[in-house]
């Protein structure tokens, strides 16, 4: 028991002060560590939500691109809209459209139907077709078309026709029950005009449950999940309306069809991820408190100084400084352990951020650059175009046989086929970046010598694909021909405002090449 002497009182004051300081520093470090981890959790959620939304947007963009292709094909094959008033001409035109539409619908993920309907002022009220996937065997077949009235006021349940006509613009429709098969669908529809004359609409119905499955497949933390909402953030299922949003972390990203993707994780799950660090930090501070009591007179200055330095380092970490030196790592005491823990925490955070960036900008299947990297690259090019445009071009590639390979040999073989295809593309265009923007779709950003030699390189690409069939495993012993369509376009400042204009021309040529390859294959 301490005597009531000056020394004892001084010791009591010093011990009490040291204890208070130790506790204060420990709590401060704990709070800053917790705040930093929560901030990083927000960043992780935001990055993950952005990546998953990009994946769903890829699917929706593929649908938009295919409907645009169908509308272009319709207008390109129609010389005079008034000729549709002739029954025989209408029948021939409709039949020619059906072949193209059926090929597109069968190769579009999630598609339930595609349709072409004409203005009843030009043709009969039932003119056109609805090419629909059967709910039984999944095969596309022609379905009966509903008669169209002369105006929207005279007909209910045909918003898919009247709304695009009234807006005059391509549009996504909110989920509704399909009058053909009763399934819940979303539709992307484009009104057709030629020389200012309204001809009709072309569109595609997509299984809404297909988008739900994409969202439900997302998992994060222990109990996290994802769901879809409308533009007003109202969930499409009542189950998600009852969620308690007070003790959770959420990230949201808009989709190109007007919906939002929401990622939801419990606040307790995020804290649970930091338990090991919290426990280690608590143990370290308890040891430090005992250590302070034993050697208070000789170690006070040596303890306070490194703790202050650690606090400053944590604050710099909190401020997201890139190069933060953690002091005291070489010490062989509790302060050294604490410093090593903070340094390890810093390394872990940087490693996780690096992994997130790699996931966002590197395609995990092929190793080439991802769709997110492509989006960033074209954004930089678009910024330079008004100032000092640099010559560039785009090459689009797309396999004709991936669906068949997946159906016959399985998705693992399909993935190997995609890697084989990617290897040939990268080997041909050694001096230009290659991006995987879809399942089997790649974009080559032509630059430098590859841009100058693009014609010869495209010829070499065709030759390499022809000479390099994809080998099956030893058990099968077979070879699969590489039938890959491609299209190219070179930036022309006289007609291209941005990369999107170049992309459209390359995409159009690719689909023309795809159609030619399929025609040769079927002949």
Short mmCIF file of C-alpha atoms in Angstrom, two decimals:
data_model
loop_
_atom_site.label_atom_id
_atom_site.label_comp_id
_atom_site.label_asym_id
_atom_site.label_seq_id
_atom_site.Cartn_x
_atom_site.Cartn_y
_atom_site.Cartn_z
CA UNK A 1 0.00 0.00 0.00
CA UNK A 2 1.39 3.38 -0.99
CA UNK A 3 2.32 5.81 1.76
CA UNK A 4 0.94 9.32 1.70
CA UNK A 5 4.28 10.85 0.81
CA UNK A 6 5.24 13.28 -1.90
CA UNK A 7 6.74 10.36 -3.83
CA UNK A 8 3.62 8.29 -3.36
CA UNK A 9 1.43 11.15 -4.35
CA UNK A 10 3.64 11.88 -7.33
CA UNK A 11 3.55 8.20 -8.27
CA UNK A 12 -0.23 8.15 -7.93
CA UNK A 13 -0.55 11.26 -10.08
CA UNK A 14 1.83 9.87 -12.70
CA UNK A 15 0.17 6.44 -12.68
CA UNK A 16 -3.29 7.98 -12.88
CA UNK A 17 -2.25 10.33 -15.64
CA UNK A 18 -0.52 7.55 -17.55
CA UNK A 19 -3.56 5.34 -17.16
CA UNK A 20 -5.88 8.06 -18.41
CA UNK A 21 -3.57 8.82 -21.33
CA UNK A 22 -3.29 5.13 -22.22
CA UNK A 23 -7.04 4.66 -22.13
CA UNK A 24 -7.65 7.85 -24.12
CA UNK A 25 -5.10 6.92 -26.78
CA UNK A 26 -6.52 3.39 -27.00
CA UNK A 27 -10.09 4.59 -27.37
CA UNK A 28 -9.06 7.21 -29.89
CA UNK A 29 -7.13 4.67 -31.98
CA UNK A 30 -10.02 2.19 -31.73
CA UNK A 31 -12.56 4.77 -32.88
CA UNK A 32 -10.39 5.92 -35.76
CA UNK A 33 -9.72 2.31 -36.77
CA UNK A 34 -13.42 1.51 -36.66
CA UNK A 35 -14.27 4.63 -38.64
CA UNK A 36 -11.61 3.81 -41.22
CA UNK A 37 -12.88 0.24 -41.61
CA UNK A 38 -16.44 1.47 -42.02
CA UNK A 39 -15.35 3.98 -44.62
CA UNK A 40 -13.53 1.25 -46.52
CA UNK A 41 -16.63 -0.95 -46.24
CA UNK A 42 -18.62 1.85 -47.92
CA UNK A 43 -15.99 2.02 -50.66
CA UNK A 44 -16.06 -1.75 -51.13
CA UNK A 45 -19.87 -1.74 -51.34
CA UNK A 46 -19.85 1.14 -53.82
CA UNK A 47 -17.21 -0.51 -56.03
CA UNK A 48 -19.00 -3.87 -55.90
CA UNK A 49 -22.35 -2.25 -56.72
CA UNK A 50 -20.80 -0.38 -59.63
CA UNK A 51 -19.24 -3.57 -61.00
CA UNK A 52 -22.46 -5.61 -60.64
CA UNK A 53 -24.54 -2.80 -62.16
CA UNK A 54 -22.10 -2.68 -65.07
CA UNK A 55 -22.65 -6.41 -65.60
CA UNK A 56 -26.45 -6.02 -65.65
CA UNK A 57 -26.13 -2.93 -67.87
CA UNK A 58 -24.09 -5.04 -70.27
CA UNK A 59 -27.04 -7.42 -70.57
CA UNK A 60 -29.49 -4.54 -71.03
CA UNK A 61 -27.19 -2.81 -73.50
CA UNK A 62 -26.99 -6.02 -75.52
CA UNK A 63 -30.79 -6.01 -75.72
CA UNK A 64 -30.83 -2.33 -76.75
CA UNK A 65 -28.17 -2.96 -79.37
CA UNK A 66 -30.08 -5.89 -80.82
CA UNK A 67 -33.36 -3.94 -81.00
CA UNK A 68 -31.51 -1.05 -82.67
CA UNK A 69 -30.13 -3.56 -85.16
CA UNK A 70 -33.66 -4.87 -85.82
CA UNK A 71 -35.00 -1.33 -86.35
CA UNK A 72 -32.13 -0.48 -88.68
CA UNK A 73 -32.74 -3.68 -90.61
CA UNK A 74 -36.48 -2.88 -90.93
CA UNK A 75 -35.88 0.62 -92.26
CA UNK A 76 -33.01 -0.45 -94.50
CA UNK A 77 -35.18 -3.05 -96.24
CA UNK A 78 -38.17 -0.71 -96.72
CA UNK A 79 -38.01 1.58 -99.75
CA UNK A 80 -41.53 2.95 -99.64
CA UNK A 81 -43.69 2.69 -96.46
CA UNK A 82 -46.86 3.17 -98.52
CA UNK A 83 -46.07 -0.06 -100.36
CA UNK A 84 -47.10 -1.88 -97.17
CA UNK A 85 -50.71 -1.15 -98.03
CA UNK A 86 -50.39 -3.90 -100.63
CA UNK A 87 -51.10 -7.25 -98.96
CA UNK A 88 -48.57 -9.23 -101.02
CA UNK A 89 -45.80 -6.67 -100.43
CA UNK A 90 -46.62 -6.64 -96.71
CA UNK A 91 -46.43 -10.46 -96.55
CA UNK A 92 -43.06 -10.57 -98.33
CA UNK A 93 -41.62 -7.81 -96.16
CA UNK A 94 -42.86 -9.41 -92.92
CA UNK A 95 -41.39 -12.81 -93.89
CA UNK A 96 -38.00 -11.27 -94.65
CA UNK A 97 -37.98 -9.49 -91.26
CA UNK A 98 -38.95 -12.65 -89.35
CA UNK A 99 -35.79 -14.52 -90.36
CA UNK A 100 -33.53 -11.77 -89.03
CA UNK A 101 -35.58 -11.24 -85.88
CA UNK A 102 -35.61 -14.94 -85.01
CA UNK A 103 -31.81 -15.15 -85.24
CA UNK A 104 -31.40 -12.14 -82.95
CA UNK A 105 -33.98 -13.30 -80.39
CA UNK A 106 -32.44 -16.76 -80.09
CA UNK A 107 -29.04 -15.22 -79.37
CA UNK A 108 -30.21 -12.65 -76.80
CA UNK A 109 -29.95 -13.64 -73.13
CA UNK A 110 -33.25 -13.37 -71.27
CA UNK A 111 -35.32 -12.64 -74.40
CA UNK A 112 -38.90 -13.96 -74.30
CA UNK A 113 -40.12 -12.49 -77.57
CA UNK A 114 -39.43 -10.00 -80.32
CA UNK A 115 -42.10 -8.31 -82.34
CA UNK A 116 -42.81 -6.05 -85.30
CA UNK A 117 -46.19 -4.33 -85.46
CA UNK A 118 -47.40 -1.91 -88.09
CA UNK A 119 -49.51 1.24 -87.86
CA UNK A 120 -53.14 0.14 -88.44
CA UNK A 121 -53.51 3.27 -90.57
CA UNK A 122 -51.20 1.61 -93.14
CA UNK A 123 -52.07 -2.07 -92.73
CA UNK A 124 -54.60 -4.32 -91.07
CA UNK A 125 -54.91 -4.06 -87.23
CA UNK A 126 -53.19 -7.44 -86.75
CA UNK A 127 -50.39 -6.96 -89.28
CA UNK A 128 -46.90 -7.86 -88.11
CA UNK A 129 -45.69 -10.74 -85.97
CA UNK A 130 -44.81 -11.72 -82.40
CA UNK A 131 -42.00 -14.29 -82.22
CA UNK A 132 -42.35 -15.76 -78.70
CA UNK A 133 -40.45 -18.31 -76.61
CA UNK A 134 -42.73 -21.15 -75.51
CA UNK A 135 -43.08 -21.56 -71.73
CA UNK A 136 -43.08 -25.33 -72.17
CA UNK A 137 -40.04 -26.30 -74.23
CA UNK A 138 -38.40 -22.86 -74.56
CA UNK A 139 -38.57 -22.89 -78.37
CA UNK A 140 -39.40 -19.67 -80.21
CA UNK A 141 -42.63 -19.80 -82.21
CA UNK A 142 -44.96 -17.32 -83.87
CA UNK A 143 -47.80 -16.22 -81.61
CA UNK A 144 -51.10 -14.63 -82.53
CA UNK A 145 -51.03 -10.83 -82.72
CA UNK A 146 -53.64 -8.71 -80.97
CA UNK A 147 -55.66 -6.27 -83.05
CA UNK A 148 -54.66 -2.62 -82.62
CA UNK A 149 -57.28 0.11 -82.31
CA UNK A 150 -57.03 3.38 -84.17
CA UNK A 151 -56.08 5.31 -81.00
CA UNK A 152 -54.82 4.73 -77.44
CA UNK A 153 -58.14 5.92 -75.98
CA UNK A 154 -59.95 3.06 -77.67
CA UNK A 155 -57.70 0.29 -76.36
CA UNK A 156 -56.37 -0.85 -72.96
CA UNK A 157 -53.36 -3.10 -72.39
CA UNK A 158 -51.37 -1.96 -75.43
CA UNK A 159 -49.01 0.56 -73.83
CA UNK A 160 -46.16 -1.28 -75.54
CA UNK A 161 -47.46 0.21 -78.82
CA UNK A 162 -49.01 3.55 -77.91
CA UNK A 163 -46.39 4.90 -75.50
CA UNK A 164 -43.44 4.63 -77.97
CA UNK A 165 -45.66 6.09 -80.71
CA UNK A 166 -46.57 9.08 -78.54
CA UNK A 167 -42.99 9.70 -77.36
CA UNK A 168 -41.37 9.12 -80.74
CA UNK A 169 -38.26 7.86 -78.90
CA UNK A 170 -36.85 4.42 -77.96
CA UNK A 171 -37.94 3.52 -74.44
CA UNK A 172 -37.93 0.88 -71.73
CA UNK A 173 -41.30 -0.06 -70.30
CA UNK A 174 -41.79 -0.80 -66.60
CA UNK A 175 -42.50 -4.46 -65.70
CA UNK A 176 -45.92 -5.68 -66.82
CA UNK A 177 -47.71 -8.95 -67.46
CA UNK A 178 -47.26 -10.10 -71.07
CA UNK A 179 -50.60 -10.51 -72.88
CA UNK A 180 -49.06 -13.37 -74.87
CA UNK A 181 -47.97 -15.77 -72.11
CA UNK A 182 -48.79 -13.98 -68.83
CA UNK A 183 -45.14 -13.76 -67.73
CA UNK A 184 -43.80 -10.60 -66.08
CA UNK A 185 -41.61 -8.81 -68.64
CA UNK A 186 -39.83 -5.57 -69.36
CA UNK A 187 -39.70 -4.31 -72.93
CA UNK A 188 -37.37 -2.18 -74.99
CA UNK A 189 -39.24 -0.68 -77.95
CA UNK A 190 -38.24 1.60 -80.84
CA UNK A 191 -40.84 3.44 -82.97
CA UNK A 192 -40.16 3.23 -86.71
CA UNK A 193 -40.29 6.39 -88.80
CA UNK A 194 -39.28 6.94 -92.41
CA UNK A 195 -39.36 10.42 -93.90
CA UNK A 196 -41.48 11.56 -90.94
CA UNK A 197 -44.11 8.85 -91.52
CA UNK A 198 -44.86 6.55 -88.56
CA UNK A 199 -44.65 2.92 -89.72
CA UNK A 200 -44.96 0.92 -86.50
CA UNK A 201 -42.86 -0.36 -83.60
CA UNK A 202 -40.16 -2.97 -83.14
CA UNK A 203 -39.22 -4.32 -79.73
CA UNK A 204 -38.14 -7.15 -77.50
CA UNK A 205 -39.70 -8.55 -74.32
CA UNK A 206 -37.26 -9.67 -71.62
CA UNK A 207 -38.06 -12.06 -68.78
CA UNK A 208 -38.13 -9.81 -65.69
CA UNK A 209 -37.25 -12.79 -63.50
CA UNK A 210 -34.00 -13.03 -65.50
CA UNK A 211 -32.94 -9.64 -64.10
CA UNK A 212 -34.08 -10.70 -60.63
CA UNK A 213 -31.87 -13.77 -60.84
CA UNK A 214 -28.90 -11.60 -61.79
CA UNK A 215 -29.48 -9.50 -58.67
CA UNK A 216 -30.18 -12.45 -56.37
CA UNK A 217 -26.94 -14.14 -57.43
CA UNK A 218 -24.94 -11.31 -55.81
CA UNK A 219 -23.63 -12.18 -52.34
CA UNK A 220 -21.55 -10.06 -49.97
CA UNK A 221 -20.49 -10.24 -46.35
CA UNK A 222 -22.32 -12.90 -44.32
CA UNK A 223 -25.97 -11.96 -44.90
CA UNK A 224 -25.80 -9.27 -47.60
CA UNK A 225 -27.95 -9.37 -50.70
CA UNK A 226 -29.06 -7.28 -53.69
CA UNK A 227 -32.41 -6.31 -55.17
CA UNK A 228 -33.96 -4.07 -57.83
CA UNK A 229 -36.08 -0.93 -57.40
CA UNK A 230 -37.85 1.46 -59.72
CA UNK A 231 -36.69 5.02 -60.37
CA UNK A 232 -38.40 6.14 -57.13
CA UNK A 233 -36.45 3.52 -55.09
CA UNK A 234 -39.57 1.39 -54.54
CA UNK A 235 -38.63 -2.33 -54.45
CA UNK A 236 -40.36 -4.53 -57.01
CA UNK A 237 -41.13 -7.11 -54.30
CA UNK A 238 -42.87 -6.38 -50.98
CA UNK A 239 -40.28 -8.49 -49.14
CA UNK A 240 -37.69 -5.73 -49.51
CA UNK A 241 -40.08 -2.96 -48.46
CA UNK A 242 -39.98 -4.23 -44.85
CA UNK A 243 -36.19 -3.92 -44.54
CA UNK A 244 -34.88 -1.92 -41.55
CA UNK A 245 -32.46 0.52 -43.21
CA UNK A 246 -31.27 2.11 -39.95
CA UNK A 247 -28.60 -0.50 -39.11
CA UNK A 248 -27.28 -1.28 -42.54
CA UNK A 249 -24.96 -0.13 -45.28
CA UNK A 250 -26.39 0.30 -48.75
CA UNK A 251 -24.98 1.12 -52.16
CA UNK A 252 -27.06 1.90 -55.22
CA UNK A 253 -26.34 2.29 -58.90
CA UNK A 254 -28.74 3.28 -61.71
CA UNK A 255 -29.39 0.89 -64.58
CA UNK A 256 -29.86 2.05 -68.16
CA UNK A 257 -33.50 0.92 -68.15
CA UNK A 258 -34.40 3.36 -65.34
CA UNK A 259 -34.21 0.83 -62.50
CA UNK A 260 -31.71 0.85 -59.63
CA UNK A 261 -29.55 -1.95 -58.26
CA UNK A 262 -29.38 -1.88 -54.44
CA UNK A 263 -26.71 -3.73 -52.43
CA UNK A 264 -27.62 -4.19 -48.77
CA UNK A 265 -25.42 -5.38 -45.90
CA UNK A 266 -26.00 -5.44 -42.16
CA UNK A 267 -23.95 -3.01 -40.09
CA UNK A 268 -23.27 -5.89 -37.68
CA UNK A 269 -21.78 -7.97 -40.51
CA UNK A 270 -19.38 -5.13 -41.33
CA UNK A 271 -18.37 -4.83 -37.66
CA UNK A 272 -17.95 -8.60 -37.46
CA UNK A 273 -15.34 -8.37 -40.23
CA UNK A 274 -13.25 -6.10 -37.99
CA UNK A 275 -13.47 -8.24 -34.82
CA UNK A 276 -9.94 -9.73 -35.16
CA UNK A 277 -8.37 -6.28 -35.53
CA UNK A 278 -10.44 -4.91 -32.64
CA UNK A 279 -9.50 -7.81 -30.36
CA UNK A 280 -5.81 -7.54 -31.24
CA UNK A 281 -5.88 -3.79 -30.64
CA UNK A 282 -7.61 -4.26 -27.28
CA UNK A 283 -5.05 -6.85 -26.15
CA UNK A 284 -2.18 -4.62 -27.19
CA UNK A 285 -3.53 -1.68 -25.20
CA UNK A 286 -4.14 -3.83 -22.10
CA UNK A 287 -0.53 -5.03 -22.24
CA UNK A 288 0.65 -1.46 -22.65
CA UNK A 289 -1.29 -0.37 -19.57
CA UNK A 290 0.41 -3.08 -17.45
CA UNK A 291 3.74 -2.13 -18.94
CA UNK A 292 3.19 1.55 -18.05
CA UNK A 293 2.44 0.65 -14.42
CA UNK A 294 5.65 -1.39 -14.00
CA UNK A 295 8.13 1.06 -15.51
CA UNK A 296 6.35 4.39 -15.38
CA UNK A 297 9.32 6.61 -14.48
CA UNK A 298 11.64 5.22 -17.16
CA UNK A 299 9.31 4.64 -20.06
CA UNK A 300 6.75 7.46 -20.04
CA UNK A 301 8.50 9.53 -22.69
CA UNK A 302 9.25 6.46 -24.82
CA UNK A 303 5.61 5.40 -24.76
CA UNK A 304 3.88 8.74 -25.28
CA UNK A 305 6.01 9.69 -28.27
CA UNK A 306 5.42 6.52 -30.37
CA UNK A 307 1.74 6.55 -29.47
CA UNK A 308 1.46 10.09 -30.75
CA UNK A 309 3.31 9.09 -33.92
CA UNK A 310 1.01 6.14 -34.38
CA UNK A 311 -1.98 8.40 -33.92
CA UNK A 312 -0.64 10.74 -36.60
CA UNK A 313 -0.03 7.78 -38.91
CA UNK A 314 -3.60 6.55 -38.35
CA UNK A 315 -4.90 10.04 -39.12
CA UNK A 316 -2.89 10.07 -42.33
CA UNK A 317 -4.33 6.67 -43.16
CA UNK A 318 -7.76 8.08 -42.43
CA UNK A 319 -6.99 10.93 -44.85
CA UNK A 320 -6.14 8.31 -47.54
CA UNK A 321 -2.51 9.39 -47.92
CA UNK A 322 -0.68 7.03 -50.23
CA UNK A 323 2.68 6.76 -48.42
CA UNK A 324 2.29 6.46 -44.67
CA UNK A 325 5.24 5.27 -42.62
CA UNK A 326 4.21 3.36 -39.49
CA UNK A 327 6.73 4.24 -36.73
CA UNK A 328 7.98 1.81 -34.11
CA UNK A 329 7.75 -1.37 -36.26
CA UNK A 330 11.30 -2.40 -35.34
CA UNK A 331 10.75 -2.07 -31.59
CA UNK A 332 10.79 -5.33 -29.64
CA UNK A 333 7.97 -4.39 -27.27
CA UNK A 334 4.24 -3.85 -27.17
CA UNK A 335 4.53 -0.60 -29.11
CA UNK A 336 6.26 -2.55 -31.87
CA UNK A 337 3.42 -5.08 -31.91
CA UNK A 338 0.91 -2.25 -32.13
CA UNK A 339 2.88 -0.62 -34.94
CA UNK A 340 3.08 -3.94 -36.81
CA UNK A 341 -0.67 -4.40 -36.40
CA UNK A 342 -1.32 -0.94 -37.83
CA UNK A 343 1.13 -1.54 -40.63
CA UNK A 344 -0.51 -4.88 -41.42
CA UNK A 345 -3.87 -3.15 -41.36
CA UNK A 346 -2.55 -0.54 -43.79
CA UNK A 347 -1.17 -3.25 -46.09
CA UNK A 348 -4.43 -5.20 -45.87
CA UNK A 349 -6.50 -2.15 -46.78
CA UNK A 350 -4.24 -1.28 -49.73
CA UNK A 351 -4.26 -4.92 -50.89
CA UNK A 352 -8.05 -5.04 -50.79
CA UNK A 353 -8.34 -1.76 -52.67
CA UNK A 354 -5.86 -3.07 -55.26
CA UNK A 355 -7.90 -6.27 -55.59
CA UNK A 356 -11.07 -4.24 -56.07
CA UNK A 357 -9.42 -2.15 -58.79
CA UNK A 358 -8.11 -5.31 -60.45
CA UNK A 359 -11.56 -6.87 -60.37
CA UNK A 360 -13.05 -3.74 -61.88
CA UNK A 361 -10.48 -3.27 -64.68
CA UNK A 362 -9.21 -6.81 -65.43
CA UNK A 363 -11.43 -9.54 -66.86
CA UNK A 364 -11.14 -12.58 -64.59
CA UNK A 365 -11.76 -15.16 -67.35
CA UNK A 366 -9.32 -14.00 -70.04
CA UNK A 367 -6.93 -11.64 -68.25
CA UNK A 368 -7.50 -8.82 -70.76
CA UNK A 369 -9.01 -5.49 -69.81
CA UNK A 370 -12.63 -5.44 -68.64
CA UNK A 371 -15.72 -3.52 -69.68
CA UNK A 372 -15.10 -1.02 -66.87
CA UNK A 373 -11.58 -0.39 -68.22
CA UNK A 374 -13.06 0.08 -71.70
CA UNK A 375 -15.58 2.60 -70.36
CA UNK A 376 -12.78 4.56 -68.70
CA UNK A 377 -10.59 4.43 -71.83
CA UNK A 378 -13.28 5.75 -74.17
CA UNK A 379 -14.18 8.48 -71.66
CA UNK A 380 -10.56 9.73 -71.83
CA UNK A 381 -10.62 9.59 -75.64
CA UNK A 382 -13.92 11.50 -75.72
CA UNK A 383 -12.35 14.21 -73.56
CA UNK A 384 -9.43 14.58 -75.99
CA UNK A 385 -11.48 14.58 -79.22
CA UNK A 386 -12.65 18.25 -78.98
CA UNK A 387 -9.14 19.41 -78.04
CA UNK A 388 -6.60 17.37 -80.01
CA UNK A 389 -8.01 14.12 -81.40
CA UNK A 390 -5.54 11.26 -81.70
CA UNK A 391 -6.09 8.79 -84.57
CA UNK A 392 -7.67 5.57 -83.41
CA UNK A 393 -10.01 2.83 -84.55
CA UNK A 394 -12.17 0.06 -83.11
CA UNK A 395 -12.45 -3.59 -84.03
CA UNK A 396 -15.47 -5.52 -82.69
CA UNK A 397 -15.38 -9.32 -82.54
CA UNK A 398 -18.13 -11.77 -81.64
CA UNK A 399 -18.25 -15.58 -81.83
CA UNK A 400 -20.98 -17.25 -83.88
CA UNK A 401 -20.86 -20.57 -82.04
CA UNK A 402 -20.58 -19.87 -78.30
CA UNK A 403 -24.22 -20.68 -77.50
CA UNK A 404 -23.93 -23.96 -79.41
CA UNK A 405 -20.69 -24.85 -77.60
CA UNK A 406 -22.21 -24.06 -74.20
CA UNK A 407 -25.32 -26.08 -74.97
CA UNK A 408 -23.45 -29.11 -76.34
CA UNK A 409 -20.20 -29.21 -74.33
CA UNK A 410 -20.97 -27.12 -71.26
CA UNK A 411 -19.94 -23.68 -70.02
CA UNK A 412 -16.45 -24.77 -68.95
CA UNK A 413 -15.64 -25.66 -72.54
CA UNK A 414 -17.35 -22.43 -73.61
CA UNK A 415 -15.07 -20.45 -71.28
CA UNK A 416 -12.02 -22.25 -72.67
CA UNK A 417 -13.23 -21.41 -76.17
CA UNK A 418 -13.49 -17.70 -75.19
CA UNK A 419 -9.91 -17.80 -73.83
CA UNK A 420 -8.73 -19.48 -77.06
CA UNK A 421 -10.48 -16.81 -79.12
CA UNK A 422 -9.01 -14.04 -76.91
CA UNK A 423 -5.48 -15.46 -77.28
CA UNK A 424 -5.70 -15.28 -81.08
CA UNK A 425 -6.99 -11.70 -80.98
CA UNK A 426 -4.26 -10.56 -78.58
CA UNK A 427 -1.59 -12.35 -80.60
CA UNK A 428 -2.74 -10.53 -83.75
CA UNK A 429 -3.02 -7.04 -82.27
CA UNK A 430 0.11 -6.96 -80.15
CA UNK A 431 0.34 -3.17 -79.96
CA UNK A 432 -3.28 -2.31 -79.11
CA UNK A 433 -5.27 -2.90 -75.92
CA UNK A 434 -7.96 -5.61 -76.04
CA UNK A 435 -11.13 -5.37 -73.93
CA UNK A 436 -13.74 -8.00 -73.16
CA UNK A 437 -17.04 -6.09 -73.06
CA UNK A 438 -19.47 -9.03 -73.06
CA UNK A 439 -19.67 -12.81 -72.95
CA UNK A 440 -17.80 -13.46 -76.20
CA UNK A 441 -17.53 -9.86 -77.40
CA UNK A 442 -14.11 -8.19 -77.58
CA UNK A 443 -13.08 -4.69 -78.65
CA UNK A 444 -9.62 -3.83 -79.94
CA UNK A 445 -8.69 -0.16 -79.54
CA UNK A 446 -6.49 0.29 -82.62
CA UNK A 447 -3.56 2.63 -82.21
CA UNK A 448 -0.07 3.19 -83.55
CA UNK A 449 1.24 0.65 -86.07
CA UNK A 450 -1.77 -1.64 -85.58
CA UNK A 451 -3.99 1.21 -86.78
CA UNK A 452 -1.89 1.68 -89.92
CA UNK A 453 -1.84 -2.07 -90.62
CA UNK A 454 -5.44 -2.82 -89.61
CA UNK A 455 -6.44 -4.23 -93.02
CA UNK A 456 -3.56 -6.69 -93.09
CA UNK A 457 -4.07 -7.60 -89.44
CA UNK A 458 -7.78 -8.29 -90.01
CA UNK A 459 -6.87 -10.59 -92.88
CA UNK A 460 -4.33 -12.30 -90.63
CA UNK A 461 -6.97 -12.57 -87.91
CA UNK A 462 -9.34 -14.39 -90.26
CA UNK A 463 -6.51 -16.67 -91.34
CA UNK A 464 -5.45 -17.41 -87.76
CA UNK A 465 -9.02 -18.24 -86.74
CA UNK A 466 -9.36 -20.51 -89.76
CA UNK A 467 -6.02 -22.20 -89.01
CA UNK A 468 -6.54 -22.51 -85.25
CA UNK A 469 -9.68 -24.50 -84.45
CA UNK A 470 -10.43 -24.97 -80.79
CA UNK A 471 -9.30 -28.44 -79.58
CA UNK A 472 -11.59 -30.41 -77.31
CA UNK A 473 -10.15 -32.55 -74.52
CA UNK A 474 -8.31 -35.79 -75.22
CA UNK A 475 -11.40 -37.90 -74.55
CA UNK A 476 -13.40 -36.17 -77.30
CA UNK A 477 -10.44 -35.65 -79.57
CA UNK A 478 -12.38 -33.25 -81.81
CA UNK A 479 -11.82 -29.73 -83.07
CA UNK A 480 -14.29 -26.84 -83.12
CA UNK A 481 -13.87 -24.29 -85.94
CA UNK A 482 -13.42 -20.70 -84.80
CA UNK A 483 -16.14 -18.77 -86.59
CA UNK A 484 -15.70 -15.24 -85.30
CA UNK A 485 -17.38 -12.20 -86.82
CA UNK A 486 -15.66 -8.84 -86.76
CA UNK A 487 -16.30 -5.28 -87.78
CA UNK A 488 -14.02 -2.26 -87.84
CA UNK A 489 -14.23 1.51 -88.03
CA UNK A 490 -11.60 4.27 -88.03
CA UNK A 491 -12.27 7.59 -86.30
CA UNK A 492 -13.21 10.25 -88.83
CA UNK A 493 -13.54 13.77 -87.32
CA UNK A 494 -15.77 14.77 -90.22
CA UNK A 495 -18.54 12.38 -89.15
CA UNK A 496 -17.69 11.10 -85.65
CA UNK A 497 -18.43 13.23 -82.59
CA UNK A 498 -17.21 10.65 -80.09
CA UNK A 499 -16.14 7.02 -79.67
CA UNK A 500 -19.80 5.97 -79.64
CA UNK A 501 -20.17 6.93 -83.31
CA UNK A 502 -17.12 4.84 -84.22
CA UNK A 503 -18.48 1.96 -82.13
CA UNK A 504 -21.84 2.02 -83.95
CA UNK A 505 -20.15 1.75 -87.35
CA UNK A 506 -17.88 -1.07 -86.20
CA UNK A 507 -20.80 -2.85 -84.54
CA UNK A 508 -22.88 -2.60 -87.72
CA UNK A 509 -20.07 -4.10 -89.81
CA UNK A 510 -19.61 -6.88 -87.28
CA UNK A 511 -23.26 -7.90 -87.49
CA UNK A 512 -23.09 -7.78 -91.29
CA UNK A 513 -20.04 -10.05 -91.12
CA UNK A 514 -21.83 -12.31 -88.60
CA UNK A 515 -24.81 -12.62 -90.93
CA UNK A 516 -22.49 -13.42 -93.86
CA UNK A 517 -20.69 -16.13 -91.85
CA UNK A 518 -23.98 -17.71 -90.82
CA UNK A 519 -25.21 -17.60 -94.41
CA UNK A 520 -22.04 -19.39 -95.57
CA UNK A 521 -22.34 -21.91 -92.74
CA UNK A 522 -25.96 -22.71 -93.63
CA UNK A 523 -25.38 -22.86 -97.36
#
